[in-house]
Tab-separated table of C-alpha atoms in Angstrom:
chain	number	residue	atom	x	y	z
A	1	MET	CA	-40.342	-33.174	30.642
A	2	SER	CA	-40.228	-32.547	26.883
A	3	TYR	CA	-36.939	-32.088	25.049
A	4	SER	CA	-37.898	-28.509	24.122
A	5	ARG	CA	-38.255	-27.686	27.829
A	6	ILE	CA	-34.894	-29.299	28.538
A	7	ALA	CA	-33.315	-27.135	25.813
A	8	LEU	CA	-34.889	-23.989	27.288
A	9	ALA	CA	-33.698	-24.929	30.773
A	10	LEU	CA	-30.132	-25.420	29.524
A	11	LEU	CA	-30.116	-21.986	27.913
A	12	VAL	CA	-31.562	-20.294	31.011
A	13	VAL	CA	-28.990	-21.929	33.289
A	14	GLY	CA	-26.247	-21.082	30.820
A	15	SER	CA	-27.403	-17.469	30.646
A	16	SER	CA	-27.152	-17.170	34.431
A	17	SER	CA	-23.650	-18.619	34.312
A	18	ALA	CA	-22.741	-16.185	31.555
A	19	VAL	CA	-23.723	-13.186	33.667
A	20	GLN	CA	-21.517	-14.428	36.508
A	21	ALA	CA	-18.649	-15.094	34.122
A	22	GLN	CA	-18.855	-11.570	32.748
A	23	LYS	CA	-18.122	-10.258	36.234
A	24	LYS	CA	-14.771	-12.021	36.316
A	25	ALA	CA	-11.879	-9.852	35.170
A	26	GLY	CA	-9.158	-10.933	32.788
A	27	LEU	CA	-11.063	-13.607	30.854
A	28	PRO	CA	-10.754	-13.693	27.044
A	29	ASP	CA	-13.663	-12.324	25.037
A	30	VAL	CA	-15.909	-14.430	22.801
A	31	SER	CA	-15.269	-13.970	19.080
A	32	SER	CA	-16.478	-15.306	15.749
A	33	THR	CA	-15.448	-18.934	15.349
A	34	LEU	CA	-15.321	-21.855	12.969
A	35	LYS	CA	-16.144	-25.109	14.707
A	36	GLY	CA	-15.713	-28.656	13.417
A	37	ASN	CA	-16.564	-31.991	14.991
A	38	LEU	CA	-15.923	-35.680	14.372
A	39	ILE	CA	-18.926	-37.422	15.934
A	40	LEU	CA	-20.194	-40.907	16.640
A	41	PRO	CA	-24.023	-40.900	16.409
A	42	VAL	CA	-25.751	-43.517	18.575
A	43	PRO	CA	-29.411	-44.325	17.714
A	44	LEU	CA	-31.564	-43.624	20.762
A	45	GLY	CA	-34.867	-45.427	21.280
A	46	ASN	CA	-34.908	-46.775	17.703
A	47	PRO	CA	-34.375	-50.563	18.017
A	48	LEU	CA	-35.151	-51.359	14.350
A	49	PHE	CA	-32.778	-48.740	12.958
A	50	GLU	CA	-30.085	-49.720	15.458
A	51	SER	CA	-30.362	-53.432	14.615
A	52	VAL	CA	-30.059	-53.090	10.826
A	53	THR	CA	-27.426	-50.326	10.675
A	54	GLU	CA	-23.929	-49.695	11.981
A	55	SER	CA	-22.682	-46.161	12.651
A	56	VAL	CA	-19.678	-45.062	10.614
A	57	GLY	CA	-19.471	-41.456	11.781
A	58	GLN	CA	-20.566	-37.878	11.346
A	59	LEU	CA	-18.741	-34.734	10.240
A	60	ASP	CA	-20.100	-31.398	11.428
A	61	ALA	CA	-18.954	-27.830	10.728
A	62	ALA	CA	-20.441	-24.468	11.690
A	63	LEU	CA	-19.694	-20.739	11.619
A	64	GLN	CA	-20.952	-18.688	14.549
A	65	PHE	CA	-20.886	-14.999	15.436
A	66	PRO	CA	-21.276	-13.370	18.880
A	67	ILE	CA	-24.259	-11.074	19.475
A	68	ALA	CA	-24.240	-10.028	23.160
A	69	LYS	CA	-23.267	-11.418	26.596
A	70	GLY	CA	-21.921	-14.646	25.159
A	71	PHE	CA	-24.948	-15.385	22.999
A	72	GLY	CA	-24.393	-15.870	19.298
A	73	LEU	CA	-25.947	-16.984	16.045
A	74	GLY	CA	-24.537	-19.290	13.422
A	75	PHE	CA	-25.192	-21.779	10.680
A	76	GLY	CA	-23.718	-25.099	9.676
A	77	GLY	CA	-24.106	-28.507	8.143
A	78	LYS	CA	-23.328	-32.128	8.849
A	79	MET	CA	-23.001	-35.408	6.989
A	80	THR	CA	-23.686	-38.773	8.621
A	81	TRP	CA	-22.915	-42.269	7.326
A	82	PHE	CA	-24.358	-45.657	8.324
A	83	THR	CA	-23.723	-49.067	6.764
A	84	ILE	CA	-26.475	-51.674	6.445
A	85	ASN	CA	-25.955	-54.764	8.591
A	86	GLU	CA	-26.463	-57.699	6.226
A	87	ARG	CA	-26.590	-60.274	9.042
A	88	ALA	CA	-29.596	-58.540	10.603
A	89	LEU	CA	-31.568	-58.899	7.356
A	90	ALA	CA	-30.847	-62.586	6.606
A	91	PRO	CA	-32.101	-64.485	4.647
A	92	VAL	CA	-32.556	-61.330	2.527
A	93	VAL	CA	-29.120	-60.377	1.240
A	94	THR	CA	-28.724	-56.640	0.850
A	95	SER	CA	-25.766	-54.381	1.444
A	96	GLY	CA	-25.278	-50.674	1.153
A	97	GLU	CA	-25.308	-47.504	3.196
A	98	ILE	CA	-27.537	-44.753	4.530
A	99	ARG	CA	-26.406	-41.155	4.204
A	100	ARG	CA	-27.919	-38.187	5.982
A	101	ALA	CA	-27.205	-34.538	5.177
A	102	ALA	CA	-28.453	-31.843	7.552
A	103	PHE	CA	-28.296	-28.050	7.387
A	104	TYR	CA	-29.202	-25.869	10.343
A	105	GLY	CA	-29.232	-22.503	12.036
A	106	LYS	CA	-27.710	-22.287	15.489
A	107	LEU	CA	-28.307	-20.325	18.697
A	108	ASP	CA	-25.343	-20.689	21.029
A	109	LEU	CA	-24.063	-19.517	24.387
A	110	GLU	CA	-20.300	-19.502	24.818
A	111	GLN	CA	-18.391	-18.439	27.933
A	112	TYR	CA	-14.818	-18.672	29.190
A	113	THR	CA	-14.369	-20.383	32.542
A	114	GLY	CA	-10.667	-19.582	32.701
A	115	GLU	CA	-7.869	-18.099	30.646
A	116	ARG	CA	-7.625	-21.245	28.500
A	117	THR	CA	-10.984	-23.007	28.893
A	118	PHE	CA	-14.552	-22.326	27.763
A	119	TYR	CA	-17.863	-24.096	27.321
A	120	GLU	CA	-20.674	-23.883	24.773
A	121	LEU	CA	-24.400	-24.632	24.918
A	122	ASN	CA	-26.337	-24.668	21.662
A	123	LEU	CA	-29.741	-25.180	20.109
A	124	ARG	CA	-29.909	-26.138	16.409
A	125	MET	CA	-32.807	-26.278	13.964
A	126	GLY	CA	-32.958	-26.949	10.243
A	127	VAL	CA	-33.663	-29.708	7.715
A	128	ALA	CA	-32.300	-33.224	7.153
A	129	MET	CA	-32.289	-35.361	4.010
A	130	TYR	CA	-31.860	-39.158	3.994
A	131	ASN	CA	-30.555	-41.215	1.096
A	132	PHE	CA	-30.972	-45.007	1.283
A	133	ASP	CA	-28.483	-46.675	-1.058
A	134	CYS	CA	-28.734	-50.466	-1.379
A	135	SER	CA	-29.642	-53.132	-3.951
A	136	THR	CA	-33.271	-53.325	-2.775
A	137	CYS	CA	-33.749	-49.658	-1.853
A	138	PRO	CA	-36.266	-47.546	-3.822
A	139	ASP	CA	-34.762	-45.053	-6.244
A	140	GLY	CA	-34.365	-41.475	-5.050
A	141	GLY	CA	-33.993	-40.012	-1.584
A	142	LYS	CA	-36.716	-39.052	0.850
A	143	ASP	CA	-38.156	-35.556	1.133
A	144	PRO	CA	-36.420	-33.164	3.564
A	145	VAL	CA	-37.652	-33.363	7.160
A	146	LEU	CA	-37.375	-31.145	10.231
A	147	HIS	CA	-34.095	-31.494	12.122
A	148	TRP	CA	-33.302	-30.087	15.560
A	149	GLY	CA	-30.934	-30.767	18.415
A	150	ILE	CA	-29.274	-29.493	21.573
A	151	GLY	CA	-25.661	-29.851	22.594
A	152	THR	CA	-22.807	-28.814	24.821
A	153	GLY	CA	-19.042	-28.788	24.567
A	154	TYR	CA	-16.026	-28.039	26.726
A	155	TYR	CA	-12.817	-26.756	25.093
A	156	VAL	CA	-9.202	-26.126	26.038
A	157	HIS	CA	-6.978	-23.722	24.071
A	158	ALA	CA	-3.824	-25.108	22.448
A	159	THR	CA	-2.932	-21.663	21.039
A	160	ASP	CA	-4.519	-18.213	21.267
A	161	ASN	CA	-6.926	-18.974	18.429
A	162	LEU	CA	-7.188	-22.783	18.359
A	163	ALA	CA	-8.952	-24.944	20.934
A	164	PHE	CA	-9.891	-28.615	21.145
A	165	GLY	CA	-12.737	-30.141	23.101
A	166	LEU	CA	-15.309	-32.839	23.783
A	167	THR	CA	-18.953	-32.516	22.740
A	168	LEU	CA	-22.189	-34.198	23.774
A	169	GLY	CA	-25.700	-33.707	22.420
A	170	TYR	CA	-29.068	-34.971	21.312
A	171	GLU	CA	-30.736	-34.580	17.911
A	172	THR	CA	-33.818	-35.846	16.134
A	173	ASP	CA	-35.331	-35.829	12.648
A	174	GLY	CA	-39.004	-35.640	11.733
A	175	MET	CA	-39.329	-39.088	10.150
A	176	THR	CA	-39.777	-42.703	11.202
A	177	PHE	CA	-37.641	-45.507	9.790
A	178	GLY	CA	-39.410	-48.508	8.258
A	179	ALA	CA	-38.849	-51.600	6.128
A	180	PRO	CA	-40.079	-49.860	2.902
A	181	ASP	CA	-37.098	-47.478	3.193
A	182	LEU	CA	-34.928	-50.499	2.335
A	183	GLY	CA	-37.393	-51.871	-0.207
A	184	LEU	CA	-38.476	-54.688	2.122
A	185	GLU	CA	-41.891	-55.881	3.258
A	186	GLY	CA	-40.712	-56.422	6.820
A	187	PHE	CA	-37.726	-57.125	9.070
A	188	PRO	CA	-36.796	-60.815	9.571
A	189	GLY	CA	-37.923	-62.084	12.967
A	190	ARG	CA	-39.604	-58.805	13.939
A	191	PRO	CA	-43.346	-58.097	13.879
A	192	ASP	CA	-42.921	-54.323	13.542
A	193	HIS	CA	-42.453	-52.804	10.097
A	194	TYR	CA	-41.934	-49.211	11.325
A	195	GLU	CA	-40.301	-47.585	14.325
A	196	THR	CA	-42.681	-46.244	16.947
A	197	ARG	CA	-40.507	-43.139	17.456
A	198	ARG	CA	-38.922	-40.653	15.119
A	199	ILE	CA	-35.240	-41.143	14.400
A	200	GLN	CA	-33.136	-39.702	17.206
A	201	TYR	CA	-29.496	-39.873	18.243
A	202	LEU	CA	-27.154	-39.357	21.139
A	203	ILE	CA	-24.097	-37.649	19.627
A	204	ILE	CA	-20.656	-37.910	21.216
A	205	GLY	CA	-17.615	-36.376	19.601
A	206	MET	CA	-14.349	-34.492	19.542
A	207	GLY	CA	-13.952	-31.106	17.931
A	208	PHE	CA	-11.937	-27.972	17.349
A	209	SER	CA	-12.802	-24.288	17.600
A	210	THR	CA	-10.884	-21.651	15.622
A	211	ARG	CA	-11.265	-17.956	16.463
A	212	LEU	CA	-11.631	-15.976	13.222
A	213	ARG	CA	-9.206	-13.211	14.014
A	214	LYS	CA	-5.498	-12.516	14.032
A	215	ALA	CA	-3.626	-13.795	17.075
A	216	PRO	CA	-2.004	-11.068	19.181
A	217	ASP	CA	1.676	-10.404	18.492
A	218	ASN	CA	2.442	-10.852	22.176
A	219	GLY	CA	0.694	-14.214	22.503
A	220	ARG	CA	0.433	-15.966	25.832
A	221	GLY	CA	2.643	-18.802	24.595
A	222	TRP	CA	0.419	-21.692	25.772
């Protein structure tokens, strides 16, 4: 099954859950939110990229606005950092980092499962830009490429307007990593000069969600 079909299936299942959730009385309504995440990206199916880099982390932030029945639209951006593993490139000695900036639009489904808990399903699409910064790397970054991903999160309210949660997702960029990106002719001890798959990640993180509205004067006192 393709990843696009998986994304569609998640949204369909989530939509069905949303209809059932709407029938429950007393649940908080979905509002405009600011979401932020601290994420650890794990290369998925990219052995060359995984062997010569080490993940530092990813920061992600997005604004989203409800449309109808829990569905919403939003936009956001993320910055990802990797360091270059010098030991993997011996006897060539090169150090540095790889930075990725991505900007995207977002379709999301958000529903409360209880008075203090809610989940989110999302589909993101936009562009990503990679910058390879090392002593042997070619000057200048690469051209922007297509970026898309799917994700989910489960949150628990700490106050009326602030919630914290865990997130899990998948994302991919429309480029393949290769030795020329680092200014090299090949990778030591490896016959392949390029990945066989586009760069893709499993993303695991922790985040917050802030409702963009004034808290009620008679708060629930969680």
